[in-house]
Amino acid sequence: MLGNFEYHNPTKLYFGKDSLDYLDEELKNYGKTVQLIYGGGSIKKNGIYDKVVKILKQNGKTIVEDGGVMPNPTVEKLYDGIRIARENKVDFLLAVGGGSCCDYAKAVSVSVNCKEDPWEKYYIRFEEPTCDIIPVGCVLTMAGTGSEMNGGSVITNHSQKLKIGHVFGDEVMPKFSILNPEFTFSLPQKQTVAGIYDIFNHICEQYFSGTDDNVSDYLAEGLMKSVVASSYKVIKNPTDYEARSNIMWAATWALNTLIAKGKSTDWMVHMLGQAVGAYTDATHGLTLAAVSLPYYRYIMPYGLKKFARFATEIWKVDPTDKTDEQTAAEGLSAMEKWMKDIGLTLKISELGATGDMIDGITAATLILDGGYKVLTKDEVKEILKESL
């Protein structure tokens, strides 16, 4: 492994069928007024809301409701959450939902006691918090983003046609997260597969960078193999606990910073996908899936050895009598077959993108330099056209 790094992750995890029981223990560490953050109301239908509220009340907490967090949290919703927290002098933020709820909670946490506009401060200037941060806890109901064990927070500004993520430091990471795989049983298949691809792509974004022999790559390969194997099982049987538990655990380790250590990391698929999402408001994992293959086929010649390794290690491509180019291309074809098998969308036009949006999406795509090829705006445009 090359380079020097520091690793520390302060989030405590509770995993398994009985993990919600530990919420009672954790709540004793925080103040009286809890802002209960959730999405469109599915947790009220499946009973999770009632279980959480019961535990909050048993601990004498004052509950401040903050529902309606959308799949791509908007800056307007963020402003509303800040208002709720300020008016009620909230002590603790409890996100019950998927990654969007966790992301949103973190954005609220760093903004309540800050007088500056959080959009400008965190998402345009990428500054760090300079005010007191309200602690966050998560009860996860969807596997995908890894937001339960990292400092990431993605917010969408529709008026500016921007969807931007800020990765905050240790002080913003959830203090604890509760992961019960059974809470993901009732997810619609579309959300399940979107989450699965989000996990897989998080791993790819870190894997497709660097040329040294790095233990992080071996860890990444193990995670990818698990995700692929479990994805077939969960599509066949949505209540397969073992498959759901493996997917949930892989999601956490895919983006809790561990497998990034010693890596430069890429993240251009996310930049492309988030720009598409800013224009279409499509589900995050689906936007990633729709731009991935055109991007990877474009950069493959610049990271050929790694793409050939990806083909043989993850997709079991036999390299005998094949060039690295042939092996790598066969690997991406195998990846495409898997994506189709589990029902992913492979074109941004199917997500609402049109040809006349391409220039705007291109302009909204941030260009990063950690992968095998630093793209030009013209190359971004060509990749997006290929994604249509």
mmCIF file of C-alpha atoms in Angstrom:
data_model
loop_
_atom_site.group_PDB
_atom_site.id
_atom_site.type_symbol
_atom_site.label_atom_id
_atom_site.label_comp_id
_atom_site.label_asym_id
_atom_site.label_seq_id
_atom_site.Cartn_x
_atom_site.Cartn_y
_atom_site.Cartn_z
ATOM 1 C CA MET A 1 0.000 0.000 0.000
ATOM 2 C CA LEU A 2 1.186 3.474 -0.848
ATOM 3 C CA GLY A 3 0.782 6.699 1.085
ATOM 4 C CA ASN A 4 0.010 7.583 4.685
ATOM 5 C CA PHE A 5 -3.421 7.760 6.260
ATOM 6 C CA GLU A 6 -5.396 8.028 9.461
ATOM 7 C CA TYR A 7 -8.447 5.902 10.206
ATOM 8 C CA HIS A 8 -11.063 6.552 12.827
ATOM 9 C CA ASN A 9 -14.805 5.959 12.746
ATOM 10 C CA PRO A 10 -16.746 7.101 15.822
ATOM 11 C CA THR A 11 -20.178 5.678 14.918
ATOM 12 C CA LYS A 12 -21.422 2.855 17.137
ATOM 13 C CA LEU A 13 -23.450 0.217 15.287
ATOM 14 C CA TYR A 14 -26.156 -2.108 16.584
ATOM 15 C CA PHE A 15 -26.933 -4.853 14.069
ATOM 16 C CA GLY A 16 -29.525 -7.612 13.953
ATOM 17 C CA LYS A 17 -33.122 -8.518 14.703
ATOM 18 C CA ASP A 18 -32.995 -7.143 18.241
ATOM 19 C CA SER A 19 -30.959 -4.036 17.455
ATOM 20 C CA LEU A 20 -33.798 -1.566 18.103
ATOM 21 C CA ASP A 21 -33.716 -2.609 21.758
ATOM 22 C CA TYR A 22 -30.480 -0.627 22.108
ATOM 23 C CA LEU A 23 -32.226 2.649 21.278
ATOM 24 C CA ASP A 24 -33.439 2.705 24.880
ATOM 25 C CA GLU A 25 -29.857 2.514 26.119
ATOM 26 C CA GLU A 26 -28.559 5.192 23.740
ATOM 27 C CA LEU A 27 -31.289 7.760 24.406
ATOM 28 C CA LYS A 28 -30.099 8.147 27.986
ATOM 29 C CA ASN A 29 -27.000 9.906 26.616
ATOM 30 C CA TYR A 30 -28.887 12.764 24.966
ATOM 31 C CA GLY A 31 -31.176 15.675 25.822
ATOM 32 C CA LYS A 32 -34.923 15.773 26.331
ATOM 33 C CA THR A 33 -36.196 17.155 23.006
ATOM 34 C CA VAL A 34 -35.846 14.854 20.003
ATOM 35 C CA GLN A 35 -36.532 15.836 16.410
ATOM 36 C CA LEU A 36 -37.945 12.673 14.828
ATOM 37 C CA ILE A 37 -37.017 12.689 11.150
ATOM 38 C CA TYR A 38 -38.622 10.362 8.618
ATOM 39 C CA GLY A 39 -39.805 10.189 5.026
ATOM 40 C CA GLY A 40 -43.130 9.725 3.300
ATOM 41 C CA GLY A 41 -44.822 7.695 5.999
ATOM 42 C CA SER A 42 -43.930 4.092 5.179
ATOM 43 C CA ILE A 43 -42.599 3.647 8.720
ATOM 44 C CA LYS A 44 -46.119 4.311 9.988
ATOM 45 C CA LYS A 45 -47.516 1.567 7.774
ATOM 46 C CA ASN A 46 -44.942 -1.072 8.698
ATOM 47 C CA GLY A 47 -45.001 -0.382 12.435
ATOM 48 C CA ILE A 48 -41.466 0.950 12.864
ATOM 49 C CA TYR A 49 -42.741 4.435 13.758
ATOM 50 C CA ASP A 50 -44.841 3.121 16.638
ATOM 51 C CA LYS A 51 -41.936 1.091 18.012
ATOM 52 C CA VAL A 52 -39.590 4.087 17.942
ATOM 53 C CA VAL A 53 -42.137 6.492 19.449
ATOM 54 C CA LYS A 54 -42.851 4.027 22.255
ATOM 55 C CA ILE A 55 -39.159 3.888 23.173
ATOM 56 C CA LEU A 56 -38.852 7.680 23.001
ATOM 57 C CA LYS A 57 -41.825 8.130 25.319
ATOM 58 C CA GLN A 58 -40.540 5.502 27.743
ATOM 59 C CA ASN A 59 -37.416 7.639 28.062
ATOM 60 C CA GLY A 60 -39.422 10.782 28.747
ATOM 61 C CA LYS A 61 -38.475 12.478 25.505
ATOM 62 C CA THR A 62 -40.405 15.356 23.975
ATOM 63 C CA ILE A 63 -40.976 14.380 20.345
ATOM 64 C CA VAL A 64 -40.870 17.012 17.598
ATOM 65 C CA GLU A 65 -42.130 15.606 14.308
ATOM 66 C CA ASP A 66 -40.218 16.259 11.084
ATOM 67 C CA GLY A 67 -41.677 14.000 8.403
ATOM 68 C CA GLY A 68 -41.836 14.253 4.652
ATOM 69 C CA VAL A 69 -38.119 13.982 3.885
ATOM 70 C CA MET A 70 -38.016 13.278 0.154
ATOM 71 C CA PRO A 71 -35.684 10.764 -1.569
ATOM 72 C CA ASN A 72 -33.447 13.627 -2.731
ATOM 73 C CA PRO A 73 -33.640 16.100 0.179
ATOM 74 C CA THR A 74 -34.035 19.664 -1.056
ATOM 75 C CA VAL A 75 -32.527 22.863 0.261
ATOM 76 C CA GLU A 76 -36.065 24.071 1.025
ATOM 77 C CA LYS A 77 -36.666 21.018 3.210
ATOM 78 C CA LEU A 78 -33.329 21.665 4.909
ATOM 79 C CA TYR A 79 -34.391 25.223 5.750
ATOM 80 C CA ASP A 80 -37.658 23.865 7.161
ATOM 81 C CA GLY A 81 -35.819 21.326 9.312
ATOM 82 C CA ILE A 82 -33.552 24.052 10.665
ATOM 83 C CA ARG A 83 -36.615 26.126 11.551
ATOM 84 C CA ILE A 84 -38.224 23.206 13.383
ATOM 85 C CA ALA A 85 -35.064 22.537 15.378
ATOM 86 C CA ARG A 86 -34.585 26.182 16.331
ATOM 87 C CA GLU A 87 -38.196 26.822 17.327
ATOM 88 C CA ASN A 88 -38.255 23.741 19.549
ATOM 89 C CA LYS A 89 -34.716 24.018 20.934
ATOM 90 C CA VAL A 90 -33.995 20.448 19.826
ATOM 91 C CA ASP A 91 -31.276 18.478 21.646
ATOM 92 C CA PHE A 92 -31.041 15.418 19.419
ATOM 93 C CA LEU A 93 -31.893 14.413 15.833
ATOM 94 C CA LEU A 94 -33.161 10.862 15.258
ATOM 95 C CA ALA A 95 -33.425 9.856 11.600
ATOM 96 C CA VAL A 96 -35.650 6.845 10.945
ATOM 97 C CA GLY A 97 -35.458 5.888 7.288
ATOM 98 C CA GLY A 98 -32.985 5.454 4.476
ATOM 99 C CA GLY A 99 -29.913 7.393 3.470
ATOM 100 C CA SER A 100 -31.847 10.508 2.516
ATOM 101 C CA CYS A 101 -33.168 10.874 6.057
ATOM 102 C CA CYS A 102 -29.684 10.331 7.493
ATOM 103 C CA ASP A 103 -28.141 12.814 5.032
ATOM 104 C CA TYR A 104 -30.807 15.382 5.836
ATOM 105 C CA ALA A 105 -30.348 14.955 9.588
ATOM 106 C CA LYS A 106 -26.629 15.623 9.267
ATOM 107 C CA ALA A 107 -27.265 18.746 7.199
ATOM 108 C CA VAL A 108 -29.690 20.027 9.848
ATOM 109 C CA SER A 109 -27.240 19.161 12.625
ATOM 110 C CA VAL A 110 -24.503 21.461 11.294
ATOM 111 C CA SER A 111 -26.878 24.291 10.383
ATOM 112 C CA VAL A 112 -29.162 24.932 13.367
ATOM 113 C CA ASN A 113 -26.620 26.942 15.339
ATOM 114 C CA CYS A 114 -24.980 28.522 12.310
ATOM 115 C CA LYS A 115 -26.072 31.990 11.176
ATOM 116 C CA GLU A 116 -24.804 31.573 7.619
ATOM 117 C CA ASP A 117 -26.793 30.083 4.738
ATOM 118 C CA PRO A 118 -25.973 26.335 4.906
ATOM 119 C CA TRP A 119 -26.291 25.883 1.143
ATOM 120 C CA GLU A 120 -23.677 28.532 0.456
ATOM 121 C CA LYS A 121 -21.436 27.556 3.371
ATOM 122 C CA TYR A 122 -21.409 23.774 3.009
ATOM 123 C CA TYR A 123 -22.445 22.991 -0.550
ATOM 124 C CA ILE A 124 -20.994 25.856 -2.566
ATOM 125 C CA ARG A 125 -17.936 26.918 -0.550
ATOM 126 C CA PHE A 126 -17.457 23.452 1.066
ATOM 127 C CA GLU A 127 -16.558 24.964 4.422
ATOM 128 C CA GLU A 128 -16.557 22.997 7.650
ATOM 129 C CA PRO A 129 -18.890 23.648 10.622
ATOM 130 C CA THR A 130 -17.946 26.590 12.831
ATOM 131 C CA CYS A 131 -20.833 26.287 15.282
ATOM 132 C CA ASP A 132 -22.215 23.793 17.793
ATOM 133 C CA ILE A 133 -23.429 20.579 16.143
ATOM 134 C CA ILE A 134 -26.575 18.778 17.270
ATOM 135 C CA PRO A 135 -25.909 15.024 17.633
ATOM 136 C CA VAL A 136 -27.552 12.583 15.215
ATOM 137 C CA GLY A 137 -28.693 8.981 15.565
ATOM 138 C CA CYS A 138 -30.066 6.723 12.805
ATOM 139 C CA VAL A 139 -32.527 3.848 12.623
ATOM 140 C CA LEU A 140 -31.948 2.467 9.141
ATOM 141 C CA THR A 141 -34.827 1.162 7.012
ATOM 142 C CA MET A 142 -33.083 0.972 3.628
ATOM 143 C CA ALA A 143 -29.612 -0.263 2.699
ATOM 144 C CA GLY A 144 -27.614 1.636 0.123
ATOM 145 C CA THR A 145 -26.004 4.946 0.926
ATOM 146 C CA GLY A 146 -23.837 4.013 3.901
ATOM 147 C CA SER A 147 -24.913 7.314 5.447
ATOM 148 C CA GLU A 148 -25.431 5.499 8.743
ATOM 149 C CA MET A 149 -21.656 5.345 9.306
ATOM 150 C CA ASN A 150 -20.163 8.298 7.455
ATOM 151 C CA GLY A 151 -20.228 12.088 7.372
ATOM 152 C CA GLY A 152 -21.761 12.443 3.919
ATOM 153 C CA SER A 153 -24.780 14.631 3.273
ATOM 154 C CA VAL A 154 -26.227 15.235 -0.213
ATOM 155 C CA ILE A 155 -28.675 18.102 -0.797
ATOM 156 C CA THR A 156 -30.506 19.105 -3.995
ATOM 157 C CA ASN A 157 -31.136 22.683 -5.113
ATOM 158 C CA HIS A 158 -33.702 22.529 -7.901
ATOM 159 C CA SER A 159 -33.629 26.247 -8.651
ATOM 160 C CA GLN A 160 -29.883 26.047 -9.315
ATOM 161 C CA LYS A 161 -30.111 22.602 -10.947
ATOM 162 C CA LEU A 162 -27.463 21.277 -8.552
ATOM 163 C CA LYS A 163 -27.210 18.170 -6.393
ATOM 164 C CA ILE A 164 -24.125 18.331 -4.206
ATOM 165 C CA GLY A 165 -22.643 16.209 -1.449
ATOM 166 C CA HIS A 166 -20.505 17.402 1.429
ATOM 167 C CA VAL A 167 -18.503 14.858 3.408
ATOM 168 C CA PHE A 168 -18.239 16.204 6.938
ATOM 169 C CA GLY A 169 -15.760 15.045 9.552
ATOM 170 C CA ASP A 170 -16.005 12.700 12.517
ATOM 171 C CA GLU A 171 -17.940 15.197 14.614
ATOM 172 C CA VAL A 172 -20.927 15.048 12.233
ATOM 173 C CA MET A 173 -21.099 11.268 11.824
ATOM 174 C CA PRO A 174 -24.052 9.605 13.555
ATOM 175 C CA LYS A 175 -23.330 8.869 17.197
ATOM 176 C CA PHE A 176 -25.012 5.505 16.730
ATOM 177 C CA SER A 177 -26.924 3.640 14.046
ATOM 178 C CA ILE A 178 -29.393 0.788 14.411
ATOM 179 C CA LEU A 179 -29.457 -1.760 11.585
ATOM 180 C CA ASN A 180 -32.209 -4.371 11.566
ATOM 181 C CA PRO A 181 -32.305 -6.179 8.192
ATOM 182 C CA GLU A 182 -35.984 -7.035 8.771
ATOM 183 C CA PHE A 183 -36.790 -3.322 8.453
ATOM 184 C CA THR A 184 -35.876 -3.590 4.745
ATOM 185 C CA PHE A 185 -38.237 -6.504 3.973
ATOM 186 C CA SER A 186 -41.124 -4.293 2.855
ATOM 187 C CA LEU A 187 -39.123 -2.115 0.455
ATOM 188 C CA PRO A 188 -40.464 -2.022 -3.107
ATOM 189 C CA GLN A 189 -38.224 -3.884 -5.526
ATOM 190 C CA LYS A 190 -37.270 -0.661 -7.344
ATOM 191 C CA GLN A 191 -35.877 0.821 -4.131
ATOM 192 C CA THR A 192 -34.144 -2.425 -3.257
ATOM 193 C CA VAL A 193 -32.276 -2.662 -6.558
ATOM 194 C CA ALA A 194 -31.450 1.062 -6.506
ATOM 195 C CA GLY A 195 -29.897 0.563 -3.083
ATOM 196 C CA ILE A 196 -28.016 -2.519 -4.239
ATOM 197 C CA TYR A 197 -26.444 -0.642 -7.112
ATOM 198 C CA ASP A 198 -25.628 2.329 -4.897
ATOM 199 C CA ILE A 199 -23.659 -0.059 -2.682
ATOM 200 C CA PHE A 200 -21.906 -1.696 -5.616
ATOM 201 C CA ASN A 201 -20.956 1.618 -7.161
ATOM 202 C CA HIS A 202 -19.633 3.016 -3.898
ATOM 203 C CA ILE A 203 -17.182 0.127 -3.944
ATOM 204 C CA CYS A 204 -16.319 0.637 -7.615
ATOM 205 C CA GLU A 205 -15.640 4.341 -7.069
ATOM 206 C CA GLN A 206 -12.885 3.416 -4.619
ATOM 207 C CA TYR A 207 -11.684 0.299 -6.438
ATOM 208 C CA PHE A 208 -11.079 1.905 -9.834
ATOM 209 C CA SER A 209 -8.180 4.088 -8.734
ATOM 210 C CA GLY A 210 -4.520 3.462 -8.042
ATOM 211 C CA THR A 211 -2.196 0.804 -9.425
ATOM 212 C CA ASP A 212 -0.431 -0.474 -6.296
ATOM 213 C CA ASP A 213 -1.116 -3.772 -4.545
ATOM 214 C CA ASN A 214 -3.567 -2.454 -1.984
ATOM 215 C CA VAL A 215 -5.363 -4.455 0.720
ATOM 216 C CA SER A 216 -8.330 -2.115 0.264
ATOM 217 C CA ASP A 217 -8.854 -3.615 -3.199
ATOM 218 C CA TYR A 218 -9.026 -7.138 -1.773
ATOM 219 C CA LEU A 219 -11.603 -5.975 0.764
ATOM 220 C CA ALA A 220 -13.538 -4.268 -2.028
ATOM 221 C CA GLU A 221 -13.606 -7.450 -4.104
ATOM 222 C CA GLY A 222 -15.018 -9.432 -1.194
ATOM 223 C CA LEU A 223 -17.760 -6.862 -0.691
ATOM 224 C CA MET A 224 -18.636 -6.797 -4.388
ATOM 225 C CA LYS A 225 -18.887 -10.587 -4.543
ATOM 226 C CA SER A 226 -21.213 -10.591 -1.552
ATOM 227 C CA VAL A 227 -23.440 -7.884 -3.018
ATOM 228 C CA VAL A 228 -23.790 -9.689 -6.354
ATOM 229 C CA ALA A 229 -24.544 -13.067 -4.743
ATOM 230 C CA SER A 230 -27.056 -11.595 -2.283
ATOM 231 C CA SER A 231 -28.743 -9.448 -4.924
ATOM 232 C CA TYR A 232 -29.970 -12.503 -6.839
ATOM 233 C CA LYS A 233 -31.294 -14.057 -3.633
ATOM 234 C CA VAL A 234 -33.166 -10.974 -2.444
ATOM 235 C CA ILE A 235 -34.802 -10.372 -5.835
ATOM 236 C CA LYS A 236 -36.072 -13.955 -5.736
ATOM 237 C CA ASN A 237 -37.142 -13.757 -2.084
ATOM 238 C CA PRO A 238 -37.470 -10.237 -0.569
ATOM 239 C CA THR A 239 -37.715 -11.658 2.962
ATOM 240 C CA ASP A 240 -34.519 -13.703 2.777
ATOM 241 C CA TYR A 241 -32.983 -12.513 6.048
ATOM 242 C CA GLU A 242 -29.489 -13.718 5.272
ATOM 243 C CA ALA A 243 -29.415 -11.936 1.912
ATOM 244 C CA ARG A 244 -30.894 -8.745 3.372
ATOM 245 C CA SER A 245 -28.418 -8.798 6.257
ATOM 246 C CA ASN A 246 -25.456 -9.233 3.918
ATOM 247 C CA ILE A 247 -26.624 -6.382 1.723
ATOM 248 C CA MET A 248 -27.183 -4.097 4.720
ATOM 249 C CA TRP A 249 -23.769 -4.889 6.210
ATOM 250 C CA ALA A 250 -22.002 -4.511 2.852
ATOM 251 C CA ALA A 251 -23.658 -1.109 2.384
ATOM 252 C CA THR A 252 -22.190 0.130 5.645
ATOM 253 C CA TRP A 253 -18.672 -1.092 4.911
ATOM 254 C CA ALA A 254 -18.792 0.106 1.323
ATOM 255 C CA LEU A 255 -18.781 3.730 2.455
ATOM 256 C CA ASN A 256 -17.584 4.063 6.037
ATOM 257 C CA THR A 257 -14.156 5.188 4.707
ATOM 258 C CA LEU A 258 -12.370 1.872 5.379
ATOM 259 C CA ILE A 259 -11.822 0.694 1.789
ATOM 260 C CA ALA A 260 -10.782 4.179 0.702
ATOM 261 C CA LYS A 261 -7.615 3.958 2.778
ATOM 262 C CA GLY A 262 -4.481 4.068 0.663
ATOM 263 C CA LYS A 263 -6.590 4.930 -2.392
ATOM 264 C CA SER A 264 -6.976 8.053 -4.529
ATOM 265 C CA THR A 265 -10.650 7.140 -5.319
ATOM 266 C CA ASP A 266 -12.651 8.175 -8.386
ATOM 267 C CA TRP A 267 -16.288 9.310 -7.726
ATOM 268 C CA MET A 268 -16.979 10.496 -11.274
ATOM 269 C CA VAL A 269 -19.962 8.158 -11.646
ATOM 270 C CA HIS A 270 -21.467 9.935 -8.653
ATOM 271 C CA MET A 271 -20.739 13.348 -10.139
ATOM 272 C CA LEU A 272 -22.433 12.318 -13.390
ATOM 273 C CA GLY A 273 -25.343 10.634 -11.620
ATOM 274 C CA GLN A 274 -25.941 13.507 -9.211
ATOM 275 C CA ALA A 275 -26.011 15.995 -12.092
ATOM 276 C CA VAL A 276 -28.618 13.829 -13.828
ATOM 277 C CA GLY A 277 -30.549 13.654 -10.556
ATOM 278 C CA ALA A 278 -30.548 17.434 -10.218
ATOM 279 C CA TYR A 279 -32.408 17.660 -13.531
ATOM 280 C CA THR A 280 -34.692 14.635 -13.230
ATOM 281 C CA ASP A 281 -35.059 14.069 -9.459
ATOM 282 C CA ALA A 282 -34.650 10.369 -10.261
ATOM 283 C CA THR A 283 -33.674 7.831 -7.614
ATOM 284 C CA HIS A 284 -29.963 8.144 -6.838
ATOM 285 C CA GLY A 285 -28.964 4.507 -7.369
ATOM 286 C CA LEU A 286 -30.759 4.418 -10.697
ATOM 287 C CA THR A 287 -28.954 7.494 -12.008
ATOM 288 C CA LEU A 288 -25.657 5.843 -11.079
ATOM 289 C CA ALA A 289 -26.597 2.667 -12.914
ATOM 290 C CA ALA A 290 -27.591 4.575 -16.039
ATOM 291 C CA VAL A 291 -24.260 6.385 -16.417
ATOM 292 C CA SER A 292 -21.871 3.703 -15.127
ATOM 293 C CA LEU A 293 -21.285 1.498 -18.158
ATOM 294 C CA PRO A 294 -20.674 4.340 -20.635
ATOM 295 C CA TYR A 295 -18.240 5.899 -18.157
ATOM 296 C CA TYR A 296 -16.387 2.692 -17.358
ATOM 297 C CA ARG A 297 -16.114 1.702 -21.008
ATOM 298 C CA TYR A 298 -14.664 5.136 -21.733
ATOM 299 C CA ILE A 299 -11.996 5.063 -18.993
ATOM 300 C CA MET A 300 -11.228 1.339 -19.274
ATOM 301 C CA PRO A 301 -8.119 1.827 -21.493
ATOM 302 C CA TYR A 302 -6.598 4.120 -18.864
ATOM 303 C CA GLY A 303 -6.968 1.583 -16.038
ATOM 304 C CA LEU A 304 -6.820 -1.593 -18.079
ATOM 305 C CA LYS A 305 -5.046 -3.821 -15.561
ATOM 306 C CA LYS A 306 -7.616 -3.082 -12.851
ATOM 307 C CA PHE A 307 -10.550 -3.614 -15.212
ATOM 308 C CA ALA A 308 -9.089 -6.960 -16.274
ATOM 309 C CA ARG A 309 -8.684 -7.903 -12.600
ATOM 310 C CA PHE A 310 -12.293 -6.812 -11.984
ATOM 311 C CA ALA A 311 -13.405 -9.138 -14.782
ATOM 312 C CA THR A 312 -11.576 -12.185 -13.481
ATOM 313 C CA GLU A 313 -12.129 -11.676 -9.751
ATOM 314 C CA ILE A 314 -15.760 -10.485 -9.683
ATOM 315 C CA TRP A 315 -17.270 -11.914 -12.878
ATOM 316 C CA LYS A 316 -15.090 -15.048 -13.241
ATOM 317 C CA VAL A 317 -14.042 -14.208 -16.781
ATOM 318 C CA ASP A 318 -11.460 -16.730 -18.038
ATOM 319 C CA PRO A 319 -8.486 -14.699 -19.345
ATOM 320 C CA THR A 320 -6.918 -17.642 -21.177
ATOM 321 C CA ASP A 321 -5.830 -16.668 -24.717
ATOM 322 C CA LYS A 322 -7.379 -13.203 -24.304
ATOM 323 C CA THR A 323 -5.790 -9.789 -24.237
ATOM 324 C CA ASP A 324 -6.350 -7.566 -21.238
ATOM 325 C CA GLU A 325 -8.671 -5.482 -23.422
ATOM 326 C CA GLN A 326 -10.799 -8.502 -24.276
ATOM 327 C CA THR A 327 -10.894 -9.697 -20.667
ATOM 328 C CA ALA A 328 -11.830 -6.254 -19.331
ATOM 329 C CA ALA A 329 -14.543 -5.745 -21.949
ATOM 330 C CA GLU A 330 -16.024 -9.161 -21.180
ATOM 331 C CA GLY A 331 -16.101 -8.206 -17.505
ATOM 332 C CA LEU A 332 -18.122 -5.059 -18.190
ATOM 333 C CA SER A 333 -20.495 -7.106 -20.351
ATOM 334 C CA ALA A 334 -20.967 -9.517 -17.443
ATOM 335 C CA MET A 335 -21.637 -6.566 -15.162
ATOM 336 C CA GLU A 336 -24.229 -5.289 -17.642
ATOM 337 C CA LYS A 337 -25.958 -8.681 -17.646
ATOM 338 C CA TRP A 338 -26.140 -8.652 -13.834
ATOM 339 C CA MET A 339 -27.574 -5.146 -13.856
ATOM 340 C CA LYS A 340 -30.273 -6.221 -16.299
ATOM 341 C CA ASP A 341 -30.948 -9.404 -14.330
ATOM 342 C CA ILE A 342 -31.837 -7.480 -11.175
ATOM 343 C CA GLY A 343 -33.928 -4.903 -13.036
ATOM 344 C CA LEU A 344 -31.778 -1.777 -13.131
ATOM 345 C CA THR A 345 -32.403 1.086 -15.537
ATOM 346 C CA LEU A 346 -29.508 1.515 -17.943
ATOM 347 C CA LYS A 347 -30.516 4.700 -19.778
ATOM 348 C CA ILE A 348 -30.956 8.199 -18.353
ATOM 349 C CA SER A 349 -33.751 8.814 -20.875
ATOM 350 C CA GLU A 350 -35.805 6.233 -18.951
ATOM 351 C CA LEU A 351 -35.304 8.391 -15.852
ATOM 352 C CA GLY A 352 -36.619 11.559 -17.483
ATOM 353 C CA ALA A 353 -33.495 13.012 -19.070
ATOM 354 C CA THR A 354 -33.813 14.425 -22.590
ATOM 355 C CA GLY A 355 -31.338 15.473 -25.230
ATOM 356 C CA ASP A 356 -31.931 19.150 -24.606
ATOM 357 C CA MET A 357 -30.853 18.674 -20.975
ATOM 358 C CA ILE A 358 -27.386 17.367 -21.873
ATOM 359 C CA ASP A 359 -25.659 20.751 -21.965
ATOM 360 C CA GLY A 360 -27.083 21.680 -18.569
ATOM 361 C CA ILE A 361 -26.239 18.325 -17.005
ATOM 362 C CA THR A 362 -22.718 18.612 -18.417
ATOM 363 C CA ALA A 363 -22.291 22.057 -16.877
ATOM 364 C CA ALA A 364 -23.605 20.760 -13.511
ATOM 365 C CA THR A 365 -21.157 17.820 -13.431
ATOM 366 C CA LEU A 366 -18.224 18.413 -11.089
ATOM 367 C CA ILE A 367 -14.962 17.009 -12.493
ATOM 368 C CA LEU A 368 -12.744 15.158 -10.036
ATOM 369 C CA ASP A 369 -9.176 13.956 -10.511
ATOM 370 C CA GLY A 370 -8.877 10.759 -8.463
ATOM 371 C CA GLY A 371 -9.640 8.180 -11.139
ATOM 372 C CA TYR A 372 -7.751 6.832 -14.128
ATOM 373 C CA LYS A 373 -8.718 9.701 -16.427
ATOM 374 C CA VAL A 374 -9.490 13.337 -15.678
ATOM 375 C CA LEU A 375 -12.382 14.137 -17.976
ATOM 376 C CA THR A 376 -12.874 17.277 -20.012
ATOM 377 C CA LYS A 377 -16.340 18.824 -20.267
ATOM 378 C CA ASP A 378 -16.518 17.579 -23.866
ATOM 379 C CA GLU A 379 -15.841 14.037 -22.656
ATOM 380 C CA VAL A 380 -18.511 14.390 -19.956
ATOM 381 C CA LYS A 381 -20.945 15.453 -22.663
ATOM 382 C CA GLU A 382 -20.111 12.441 -24.850
ATOM 383 C CA ILE A 383 -20.529 10.026 -21.937
ATOM 384 C CA LEU A 384 -23.917 11.551 -21.113
ATOM 385 C CA LYS A 385 -24.996 11.259 -24.754
ATOM 386 C CA GLU A 386 -23.972 7.613 -24.688
ATOM 387 C CA SER A 387 -26.061 7.220 -21.505
ATOM 388 C CA LEU A 388 -29.222 8.463 -23.221
#
